[in-house]
XYZ file of C-alpha atoms in Angstrom:
635
model
C -3.982 14.736 -23.861
C -1.158 14.660 -26.196
C 1.659 14.605 -23.694
C -0.236 11.713 -21.781
C -0.496 9.614 -24.909
C 3.481 10.234 -25.945
C 4.307 9.137 -22.122
C 2.149 6.117 -22.740
C 3.649 5.317 -26.026
C 7.364 5.442 -24.512
C 6.330 3.513 -21.472
C 5.281 0.651 -23.548
C 8.451 1.212 -25.618
C 10.710 0.982 -22.911
C 8.950 -2.241 -21.091
C 9.061 -3.681 -25.030
C 12.975 -3.009 -25.288
C 13.271 -4.699 -21.366
C 11.444 -7.416 -22.799
C 13.364 -8.078 -25.709
C 16.789 -7.377 -23.802
C 15.733 -9.879 -21.231
C 14.537 -12.862 -23.969
C 17.299 -12.617 -25.768
C 19.052 -15.760 -23.537
C 15.624 -17.880 -24.859
C 15.652 -19.873 -27.398
C 12.321 -20.714 -27.775
C 11.746 -22.652 -30.742
C 14.415 -25.033 -29.194
C 12.438 -25.248 -26.222
C 9.313 -25.790 -27.583
C 10.582 -28.349 -29.891
C 11.428 -30.101 -26.495
C 8.269 -29.752 -25.285
C 6.476 -31.053 -28.318
C 8.767 -34.130 -27.829
C 7.429 -34.703 -24.526
C 3.780 -34.404 -25.589
C 4.088 -36.247 -28.492
C 6.173 -39.186 -26.286
C 2.714 -39.289 -24.140
C 0.362 -40.128 -26.907
C -0.398 -43.909 -26.638
C 1.112 -44.899 -29.719
C -0.537 -48.653 -29.708
C -3.673 -50.253 -27.651
C -2.876 -51.996 -24.420
C -5.178 -54.008 -22.165
C -2.924 -53.635 -19.307
C -2.595 -56.058 -16.408
C -3.955 -53.730 -12.925
C -2.335 -53.142 -11.192
C 0.825 -53.314 -12.645
C -0.278 -51.989 -16.171
C -3.130 -50.311 -17.387
C -5.336 -50.406 -20.316
C -4.484 -47.828 -22.660
C -6.503 -46.920 -25.843
C -4.320 -45.334 -28.923
C -4.621 -41.881 -29.871
C -4.876 -40.763 -26.694
C -2.695 -38.486 -24.171
C -1.782 -39.743 -20.851
C -4.260 -38.864 -18.012
C -4.221 -40.156 -14.680
C -6.664 -40.016 -11.861
C -5.009 -39.356 -8.470
C -6.702 -38.224 -5.231
C -5.784 -34.928 -3.520
C -4.438 -35.853 -0.157
C -2.635 -32.914 1.919
C -1.487 -32.446 4.988
C 0.628 -35.006 6.944
C 3.584 -36.706 5.765
C 1.409 -39.910 4.868
C -0.853 -37.686 3.010
C 1.903 -36.564 1.011
C 2.879 -40.302 0.122
C -0.385 -40.906 -0.993
C -0.900 -37.886 -3.619
C 2.480 -38.747 -4.676
C 2.372 -42.535 -5.291
C -1.433 -43.241 -6.261
C -2.528 -43.101 -9.644
C -4.995 -44.380 -11.888
C -4.346 -44.303 -15.680
C -7.302 -42.771 -17.408
C -8.653 -43.071 -21.077
C -10.926 -39.166 -21.160
C -11.737 -37.454 -23.943
C -11.461 -34.176 -22.225
C -7.615 -34.085 -21.757
C -6.816 -35.516 -25.362
C -9.205 -33.151 -27.082
C -7.282 -30.040 -25.020
C -4.083 -31.204 -26.219
C -5.222 -31.586 -29.565
C -6.543 -27.908 -29.707
C -3.836 -26.504 -27.743
C -1.240 -27.756 -30.821
C -3.664 -26.638 -33.123
C -3.909 -22.813 -31.769
C -0.056 -23.214 -31.839
C 0.109 -24.154 -35.624
C -1.443 -21.115 -36.901
C 1.536 -19.200 -35.476
C 3.842 -21.463 -36.417
C 4.788 -20.063 -40.382
C 7.221 -22.694 -41.025
C 4.848 -25.130 -39.956
C 7.861 -26.891 -38.171
C 6.352 -27.964 -34.568
C 3.268 -30.187 -35.234
C 3.163 -33.403 -37.370
C 0.028 -34.469 -39.065
C 0.069 -38.197 -37.523
C -0.023 -37.309 -33.670
C -3.054 -34.812 -34.639
C -4.578 -37.661 -36.549
C -3.936 -40.115 -34.213
C -5.966 -38.018 -31.487
C -8.634 -37.157 -33.744
C -9.209 -41.260 -34.552
C -9.433 -41.586 -30.893
C -11.735 -39.015 -30.165
C -14.220 -39.972 -32.268
C -14.801 -42.877 -30.798
C -16.473 -40.830 -27.506
C -19.446 -39.773 -29.693
C -22.650 -41.099 -27.323
C -23.405 -44.373 -28.804
C -26.703 -44.316 -27.290
C -27.752 -41.588 -29.983
C -27.997 -42.584 -33.865
C -25.506 -40.058 -35.985
C -24.933 -38.004 -33.100
C -21.956 -35.472 -32.613
C -23.212 -35.048 -28.868
C -20.003 -36.932 -27.023
C -19.043 -38.584 -23.764
C -16.010 -37.835 -21.429
C -15.470 -41.850 -20.900
C -15.607 -44.771 -23.790
C -19.067 -46.511 -23.717
C -19.508 -50.553 -23.659
C -22.583 -51.970 -24.249
C -24.865 -53.595 -21.392
C -26.767 -56.526 -22.483
C -28.706 -56.396 -19.436
C -29.983 -53.359 -19.604
C -29.700 -52.736 -23.252
C -27.835 -49.740 -22.939
C -24.381 -47.986 -23.636
C -22.629 -47.490 -20.302
C -19.994 -44.867 -19.718
C -17.103 -47.337 -18.727
C -14.022 -46.144 -17.129
C -12.985 -49.465 -17.401
C -9.336 -48.862 -15.479
C -11.354 -47.776 -12.534
C -13.598 -50.193 -12.676
C -10.421 -52.811 -12.581
C -9.476 -51.525 -9.669
C -12.183 -51.786 -7.490
C -12.511 -55.379 -8.604
C -9.132 -55.765 -7.756
C -9.977 -54.299 -4.062
C -12.347 -56.696 -3.664
C -10.223 -59.431 -4.315
C -7.343 -58.333 -1.267
C -8.096 -59.055 2.372
C -7.914 -55.711 4.065
C -5.110 -56.954 6.479
C -3.124 -57.372 3.206
C -3.700 -53.730 1.988
C -3.076 -52.159 5.548
C 0.456 -54.007 5.692
C 1.158 -52.731 2.123
C 0.453 -49.198 3.639
C 2.659 -49.508 6.582
C 5.445 -50.341 4.498
C 4.859 -47.348 2.496
C 5.355 -45.373 6.156
C 1.424 -44.517 6.298
C 0.895 -44.953 9.642
C -1.607 -42.001 10.541
C -4.782 -43.476 11.885
C -6.828 -41.026 10.518
C -5.206 -41.084 6.987
C -5.990 -44.994 7.147
C -9.282 -44.669 8.416
C -9.961 -42.373 5.053
C -8.585 -44.843 2.824
C -11.069 -47.886 4.492
C -14.038 -45.406 4.103
C -13.007 -45.018 0.736
C -12.561 -48.673 -0.059
C -16.026 -49.208 2.103
C -17.962 -46.838 -0.601
C -16.444 -48.244 -3.818
C -20.483 -49.218 -5.129
C -20.820 -45.410 -4.604
C -17.857 -44.364 -6.691
C -18.797 -47.176 -9.349
C -22.233 -45.565 -9.679
C -20.763 -42.061 -10.210
C -18.311 -44.013 -12.927
C -21.550 -44.534 -15.145
C -22.474 -41.476 -16.223
C -24.281 -39.533 -19.269
C -23.149 -37.499 -22.205
C -22.290 -33.900 -21.433
C -22.590 -30.681 -22.858
C -18.727 -30.080 -22.389
C -17.135 -32.528 -24.212
C -20.003 -32.010 -26.898
C -19.126 -28.389 -27.330
C -15.061 -29.351 -26.680
C -15.498 -31.486 -29.694
C -17.139 -28.776 -32.035
C -14.374 -26.379 -31.115
C -12.013 -29.084 -32.069
C -13.368 -29.460 -35.325
C -13.454 -25.759 -36.214
C -9.715 -25.672 -35.660
C -9.374 -28.474 -37.918
C -11.569 -26.569 -40.401
C -9.310 -24.016 -40.003
C -6.158 -25.688 -40.607
C -7.656 -28.251 -43.137
C -4.827 -27.271 -45.826
C -2.366 -28.289 -43.330
C -4.049 -31.419 -41.856
C -6.423 -32.471 -44.541
C -6.658 -36.326 -43.441
C -7.370 -34.843 -39.702
C -10.022 -32.837 -40.941
C -11.626 -35.396 -43.259
C -11.637 -37.963 -39.976
C -13.259 -35.736 -37.933
C -15.700 -34.324 -40.611
C -16.727 -38.310 -41.908
C -17.642 -39.374 -37.755
C -19.551 -35.777 -37.282
C -21.746 -35.599 -40.102
C -24.726 -34.117 -38.119
C -24.157 -31.384 -36.123
C -27.343 -29.877 -35.564
C -27.449 -32.968 -33.392
C -25.630 -31.345 -30.903
C -27.703 -27.944 -30.987
C -30.795 -29.980 -31.052
C -30.119 -31.549 -28.162
C -29.003 -27.918 -26.210
C -32.116 -26.337 -26.807
C -34.165 -29.660 -25.013
C -31.778 -29.851 -22.084
C -30.793 -26.246 -21.259
C -31.658 -25.200 -18.145
C -34.722 -23.277 -17.586
C -35.579 -21.353 -14.297
C -38.300 -19.266 -14.884
C -39.958 -22.197 -17.466
C -43.234 -24.038 -15.718
C -41.429 -27.231 -17.718
C -40.271 -29.557 -14.081
C -37.810 -30.931 -16.538
C -35.775 -28.206 -17.231
C -36.466 -25.715 -14.583
C -34.842 -27.630 -11.781
C -30.952 -27.912 -11.162
C -28.895 -29.041 -8.463
C -28.833 -26.979 -5.465
C -25.213 -26.302 -5.087
C -25.279 -24.654 -8.640
C -28.740 -22.451 -7.264
C -26.632 -20.818 -4.502
C -24.131 -19.638 -6.431
C -26.212 -18.605 -9.531
C -29.017 -16.954 -7.405
C -27.860 -13.513 -7.351
C -27.490 -13.699 -11.315
C -30.713 -15.086 -11.277
C -32.504 -12.157 -9.393
C -30.876 -9.757 -10.767
C -32.322 -11.196 -14.525
C -35.438 -11.215 -12.950
C -35.826 -7.857 -11.545
C -34.709 -6.770 -14.828
C -38.159 -8.755 -16.364
C -35.547 -11.351 -18.460
C -35.943 -14.918 -18.635
C -32.884 -17.136 -18.522
C -31.756 -20.237 -20.487
C -28.294 -21.633 -19.605
C -26.033 -24.105 -20.946
C -26.298 -27.327 -18.155
C -23.375 -30.151 -18.114
C -25.418 -33.373 -18.569
C -27.705 -34.545 -21.601
C -30.367 -35.632 -19.392
C -33.332 -34.363 -17.997
C -35.410 -35.453 -14.957
C -37.509 -37.646 -17.081
C -34.616 -39.514 -18.350
C -32.736 -39.816 -15.009
C -35.698 -41.104 -13.490
C -35.399 -44.141 -15.844
C -31.243 -44.166 -16.871
C -30.710 -44.349 -13.162
C -31.604 -48.331 -12.871
C -29.861 -48.914 -16.290
C -26.501 -47.260 -14.956
C -26.623 -44.118 -17.199
C -27.400 -41.152 -14.673
C -26.117 -37.757 -13.809
C -24.582 -37.785 -10.497
C -27.239 -36.782 -7.547
C -29.762 -37.534 -10.520
C -30.208 -33.935 -11.233
C -28.542 -31.242 -13.431
C -26.106 -28.885 -12.616
C -24.819 -25.266 -14.375
C -20.768 -25.168 -14.447
C -19.140 -22.465 -15.868
C -16.553 -23.884 -17.006
C -18.557 -25.921 -19.434
C -20.691 -22.630 -20.296
C -17.382 -21.592 -21.347
C -16.575 -24.477 -23.401
C -20.084 -24.020 -25.289
C -19.640 -20.536 -26.025
C -16.443 -21.285 -27.691
C -17.783 -24.370 -29.676
C -20.594 -22.143 -30.790
C -18.446 -18.648 -31.582
C -15.761 -20.566 -33.625
C -18.082 -23.329 -35.239
C -19.898 -20.421 -36.508
C -16.763 -18.057 -37.427
C -15.045 -20.655 -39.115
C -17.859 -21.985 -41.205
C -18.201 -25.476 -39.782
C -21.688 -24.731 -38.274
C -23.973 -22.222 -40.494
C -24.380 -18.862 -39.551
C -28.108 -19.273 -39.733
C -28.214 -21.017 -36.730
C -27.855 -17.737 -34.531
C -31.452 -16.779 -36.285
C -32.912 -19.555 -33.771
C -34.141 -17.365 -30.853
C -33.795 -20.280 -28.564
C -29.650 -20.541 -29.595
C -29.609 -16.727 -29.378
C -31.074 -16.719 -26.153
C -29.029 -19.700 -24.819
C -25.573 -18.139 -26.239
C -26.336 -14.392 -24.950
C -27.738 -15.593 -21.367
C -24.709 -18.152 -20.564
C -22.215 -15.386 -21.727
C -23.563 -12.876 -19.609
C -23.365 -15.722 -16.960
C -19.780 -16.119 -17.760
C -18.692 -12.413 -17.387
C -21.020 -12.165 -13.975
C -18.631 -15.112 -12.711
C -15.600 -13.165 -13.736
C -16.739 -9.966 -12.209
C -17.881 -11.424 -8.861
C -14.799 -13.589 -8.282
C -16.922 -16.575 -9.216
C -19.543 -15.720 -6.857
C -16.871 -16.291 -4.030
C -17.848 -19.563 -4.458
C -15.281 -20.934 -7.134
C -15.683 -24.847 -5.511
C -19.249 -24.484 -6.661
C -19.186 -22.169 -9.705
C -16.056 -24.025 -11.141
C -18.088 -27.561 -10.671
C -16.043 -30.318 -12.283
C -12.758 -27.755 -13.438
C -11.044 -26.257 -9.731
C -8.822 -23.865 -11.860
C -10.027 -20.556 -12.324
C -6.692 -19.915 -14.327
C -7.942 -22.597 -17.154
C -11.192 -21.118 -17.216
C -10.052 -17.658 -17.713
C -8.376 -18.812 -20.637
C -10.963 -20.969 -21.876
C -13.279 -17.543 -22.050
C -10.336 -15.494 -23.675
C -9.949 -17.799 -26.352
C -13.855 -17.000 -27.341
C -13.056 -13.242 -26.970
C -9.813 -13.342 -28.979
C -11.548 -15.056 -32.153
C -14.458 -12.641 -32.126
C -11.818 -9.595 -31.831
C -9.653 -11.483 -34.192
C -12.890 -11.641 -36.880
C -14.013 -8.259 -36.116
C -11.035 -6.416 -37.826
C -12.361 -7.578 -41.465
C -15.832 -8.761 -41.103
C -18.859 -7.390 -39.922
C -19.909 -9.818 -36.510
C -23.576 -10.933 -36.248
C -25.559 -8.613 -33.456
C -25.397 -11.386 -31.368
C -22.012 -12.336 -31.506
C -21.024 -8.072 -31.240
C -23.179 -8.199 -27.845
C -20.926 -10.972 -26.541
C -17.421 -9.264 -27.920
C -18.372 -6.874 -25.590
C -19.929 -8.434 -22.558
C -16.906 -11.289 -22.257
C -14.657 -7.767 -23.426
C -15.296 -6.063 -20.523
C -14.942 -8.930 -17.946
C -11.593 -10.006 -19.053
C -10.137 -6.785 -19.822
C -11.573 -5.506 -16.466
C -11.687 -7.862 -13.446
C -10.033 -10.573 -14.948
C -6.665 -8.768 -15.928
C -6.728 -6.644 -12.537
C -7.362 -10.160 -11.044
C -4.000 -11.957 -12.539
C -2.218 -9.185 -12.038
C -2.560 -8.642 -8.496
C -2.237 -12.684 -7.788
C 1.471 -13.338 -9.228
C 4.340 -14.008 -7.013
C 8.082 -13.426 -7.834
C 10.975 -15.828 -7.315
C 14.575 -14.761 -6.691
C 15.291 -13.500 -10.182
C 12.224 -11.625 -10.232
C 10.377 -13.590 -12.542
C 6.525 -14.008 -12.138
C 4.275 -17.233 -11.680
C 1.030 -18.709 -10.350
C 0.103 -21.286 -7.782
C -3.509 -22.758 -7.689
C -3.631 -25.232 -4.720
C -1.635 -28.760 -5.781
C 0.945 -29.375 -3.436
C 0.145 -26.304 -1.104
C -1.329 -27.973 1.663
C 1.142 -29.914 3.250
C 2.191 -29.501 6.871
C 6.151 -29.700 8.268
C 7.012 -31.337 11.506
C 7.149 -28.010 13.006
C 3.443 -27.372 11.861
C 3.999 -24.701 8.932
C 2.723 -24.980 5.479
C 4.795 -26.102 2.709
C 4.722 -24.685 -0.525
C 5.528 -27.557 -3.252
C 3.624 -25.964 -6.199
C 2.884 -29.036 -7.931
C 0.833 -27.209 -10.124
C 2.727 -24.165 -10.696
C 3.805 -24.792 -14.291
C 0.607 -24.973 -15.670
C -1.039 -22.571 -13.281
C 1.352 -19.864 -14.908
C 1.203 -21.018 -18.131
C -2.764 -20.868 -17.677
C -2.188 -17.447 -16.665
C 0.092 -15.901 -19.182
C -2.076 -17.534 -22.130
C -5.229 -15.763 -20.548
C -3.435 -12.526 -20.321
C -1.802 -12.639 -23.866
C -5.127 -13.973 -25.948
C -7.263 -11.185 -24.311
C -4.370 -8.187 -25.302
C -3.304 -9.621 -28.347
C -4.830 -9.694 -32.096
C -3.996 -12.645 -34.560
C -2.676 -11.650 -37.558
C -3.548 -14.471 -40.190
C -1.801 -13.223 -43.134
C 1.586 -12.653 -40.992
C 0.688 -15.506 -38.978
C 1.319 -13.132 -35.699
C -0.010 -11.877 -32.501
C 0.475 -8.143 -31.963
C -0.268 -6.286 -28.749
C -3.585 -4.064 -28.677
C -2.743 -0.573 -28.851
C -3.986 0.374 -25.498
C -2.462 -3.075 -23.424
C -1.711 -1.831 -20.022
C 2.318 -1.671 -19.462
C 1.790 -3.795 -15.932
C 0.160 -6.546 -18.562
C 3.183 -6.521 -20.958
C 5.730 -6.648 -18.256
C 3.647 -9.321 -16.353
C 3.702 -12.080 -19.486
C 7.149 -11.241 -19.897
C 8.130 -12.044 -16.567
C 5.766 -15.224 -16.485
C 7.049 -16.888 -19.454
C 10.342 -16.230 -18.511
C 9.876 -18.315 -15.669
C 8.135 -20.763 -17.542
C 11.552 -21.318 -19.920
C 13.747 -21.366 -17.284
C 11.398 -24.049 -15.087
C 9.215 -26.102 -17.135
C 12.116 -29.067 -17.945
C 14.216 -27.856 -14.968
C 12.721 -30.747 -12.317
C 12.201 -28.082 -9.821
C 8.268 -28.666 -10.271
C 5.892 -31.197 -10.875
C 4.136 -30.867 -13.782
C 0.822 -31.608 -12.433
C -2.801 -30.116 -12.891
C -6.325 -30.582 -11.694
C -7.762 -29.894 -14.854
C -10.998 -32.043 -14.100
C -12.375 -33.224 -10.631
C -15.309 -34.862 -8.917
C -18.509 -32.397 -7.858
C -17.455 -33.348 -4.651
C -14.421 -31.469 -3.148
C -15.268 -32.550 0.561
C -18.133 -32.906 2.741
C -19.313 -29.150 2.841
C -19.660 -29.474 -1.006
C -22.286 -32.429 -0.968
C -25.587 -30.811 -2.572
C -27.642 -31.860 0.722
C -26.495 -29.226 2.606
C -28.180 -26.353 0.549
C -31.469 -25.345 0.392
C -33.800 -26.860 -1.870
C -37.837 -27.004 -2.691
C -37.630 -30.007 -4.411
C -37.578 -33.259 -2.802
C -38.396 -36.707 -4.593
C -37.714 -40.029 -4.880
C -37.154 -41.769 -8.498
C -40.690 -42.708 -8.506
C -41.708 -38.978 -8.436
C -43.162 -39.250 -4.381
C -42.147 -35.966 -2.546
C -40.990 -36.199 1.063
C -40.372 -33.564 3.245
C -38.826 -35.426 6.019
C -35.139 -34.232 6.492
C -34.224 -36.334 9.596
C -31.762 -38.260 7.417
C -29.361 -38.092 4.839
C -30.724 -39.370 1.067
C -30.600 -42.435 -0.762
C -29.001 -42.117 -4.018
C -32.296 -42.842 -5.421
C -33.579 -39.350 -4.842
C -33.607 -35.892 -6.293
C -32.875 -33.136 -3.944
C -33.337 -29.743 -5.810
C -34.180 -26.276 -6.713
C -36.862 -26.020 -8.908
C -37.929 -22.968 -10.356
C -36.992 -19.717 -8.527
C -37.589 -18.736 -4.958
C -37.776 -15.079 -3.588
C -34.426 -13.817 -1.807
C -36.454 -13.544 1.335
C -37.274 -17.271 1.458
C -33.744 -18.311 0.282
C -32.327 -15.724 2.927
C -34.329 -17.925 6.186
C -33.325 -21.413 4.161
C -29.915 -20.155 4.467
C -29.830 -19.889 8.281
C -31.565 -23.649 9.321
C -30.235 -26.780 8.867
C -30.539 -29.154 5.980
C -30.694 -32.847 6.718
C -29.246 -31.913 9.845
C -26.389 -29.671 8.895
C -26.018 -26.376 8.491
C -25.368 -24.763 5.320
C -21.567 -24.196 4.049
C -21.754 -20.223 3.251
C -18.100 -19.650 2.773
C -15.534 -21.602 0.637
C -11.980 -21.223 2.645
C -10.417 -23.073 -0.173
C -9.018 -26.734 -1.357
C -6.510 -27.101 1.206
C -8.255 -26.134 4.238
C -10.662 -29.109 4.304
C -8.130 -32.353 5.077
C -10.439 -34.689 3.090
C -9.177 -36.355 -0.204
C -10.743 -35.592 -3.434
C -10.286 -37.228 -7.026
C -8.495 -34.956 -9.691
C -7.438 -35.643 -13.120
C -3.971 -34.932 -14.326
C -2.435 -34.568 -17.277
C 1.524 -33.872 -17.875
C 1.650 -33.461 -21.427
C -1.203 -31.121 -20.978
C 0.651 -28.761 -18.949
C 3.410 -29.406 -21.215
C 1.089 -28.612 -24.170
C 0.167 -25.024 -22.320
C 3.366 -24.471 -21.526
C 4.499 -24.872 -25.026
C 1.771 -22.682 -26.495
C 2.662 -19.660 -24.035
C 6.420 -19.478 -25.526
C 5.002 -19.793 -28.843
C 2.385 -17.043 -28.476
C 5.038 -15.021 -26.745
C 7.497 -15.551 -29.605
C 4.735 -14.691 -32.279
C 4.439 -11.239 -30.106
C 8.375 -10.476 -29.962
C 9.355 -11.559 -33.716
């Protein structure tokens, strides 16, 4: 045994020697400052109204983010993917960029990277996303809200997207067609797709008027927890955040009210999107067999009774029913975890049995999804966040915080459980997956691809790999590995590898960071990401094709006729739980005329476009964080 341990120590020492030798050519602080400038330059310094389509409304303090359509396949689709984008003022991108900067600051002993003005302006802008339909609440929205006098409600209002569709109303289709032809877009299928998209503009406009969500709500609490940890460095920013978030209990009260409870008799909370139940059923059936009840963090801060009324006010969940997205769940668990560990939230909240159960059950679901490759349906499990690598990093951040605090204090018993639940999944299946899925370039450096830009077809009918999300995906992957396999020392403001870190983890991280350093500003690859998307990625991800046992009009009247595709004023959902036998039968019959899409073939397998949100500064800050983390370990 001693010889084995000695061999292991020698191997790790050798790997670290090779690592240090290979990084001698990397001036990470210099590269980090260049990336910081990229991020800083992408923050809006002054609000502007814009003049669509030549310029767009931009809100001060937010970081750049755009809505694009994932056209892929022919050269015409490539042109559309490259050229079409609409600037979007959303909460999520700016919140995550700000959080990444704060995490980086904790590793910067000289405090030279991040400036308070940048953080303060972002915090001020993010504060405008509090749900105005709730008095003094920390429940948040994805988009800014504007008051609609005709229905007396604050509506989510992505002004640039609404302006785009209003603009299209004033332009004849013949003019649009001529413009497309001038761009070289002549494929009849592509032109037909664009025409259909424009004809469905009313559907898109309805989809923009969404309610508050638990994702932005708990990301905001996570941001507050990091500001509290860094309050000495950013006092003005922390003060601004606390002033706008004086009632954090409102978020926890909302969570208890709207949590998904599949084993409850309450029809308001036991009902879920059929796509959620499809991927979730194995986890639910296993829990039920063990005699457990389950309560989970949902996406939307709304229930069915409210959706029936708010549908007509333009403030409603997509498809009028809630869902469970494991990335939203991961952000919820982080918000609760670091909220308590930082002292932002009272530790006593974990004595609330309902909060306890939500915290434990949701963590167990996250671990289950990691262990089962997202149930082989990442298009459904990651409902709004297509990147599994981003999801891994989000989860690893919670584990890292628990790991750090367990070194010098006794964790609450519930937190100790979550630490074990997440640690097993991250150190096991996630690590194994990341150590198997990387590729290497001609220099032997490691990189990861997701899907953006890898679905085009050449004139010789061969797949083209453009790697448009390669920088982002590689950054997320190495961040997830480093965050899982290191421990933070607050006294030294440094990271160290844990004692039993696999040699291959160290090697892949080193080669991944080296790839990022050499490519992030090389201009060889797009700095794109799909940090967010619509829940519908293709015809196969519409909710109606999946088994459902609750079909109602918004007035509450049930129906069973499946001869026609439902209108938008219906609720098609799974209520409670059905037996595995019932569900198995439903899988092999048609629903509203279509077979159940049982297998996901990848985002590039379907030819129809879907909307995704890209933020270049989010890619740059993720790359910067990976470099600074690595430098902290090496130094």
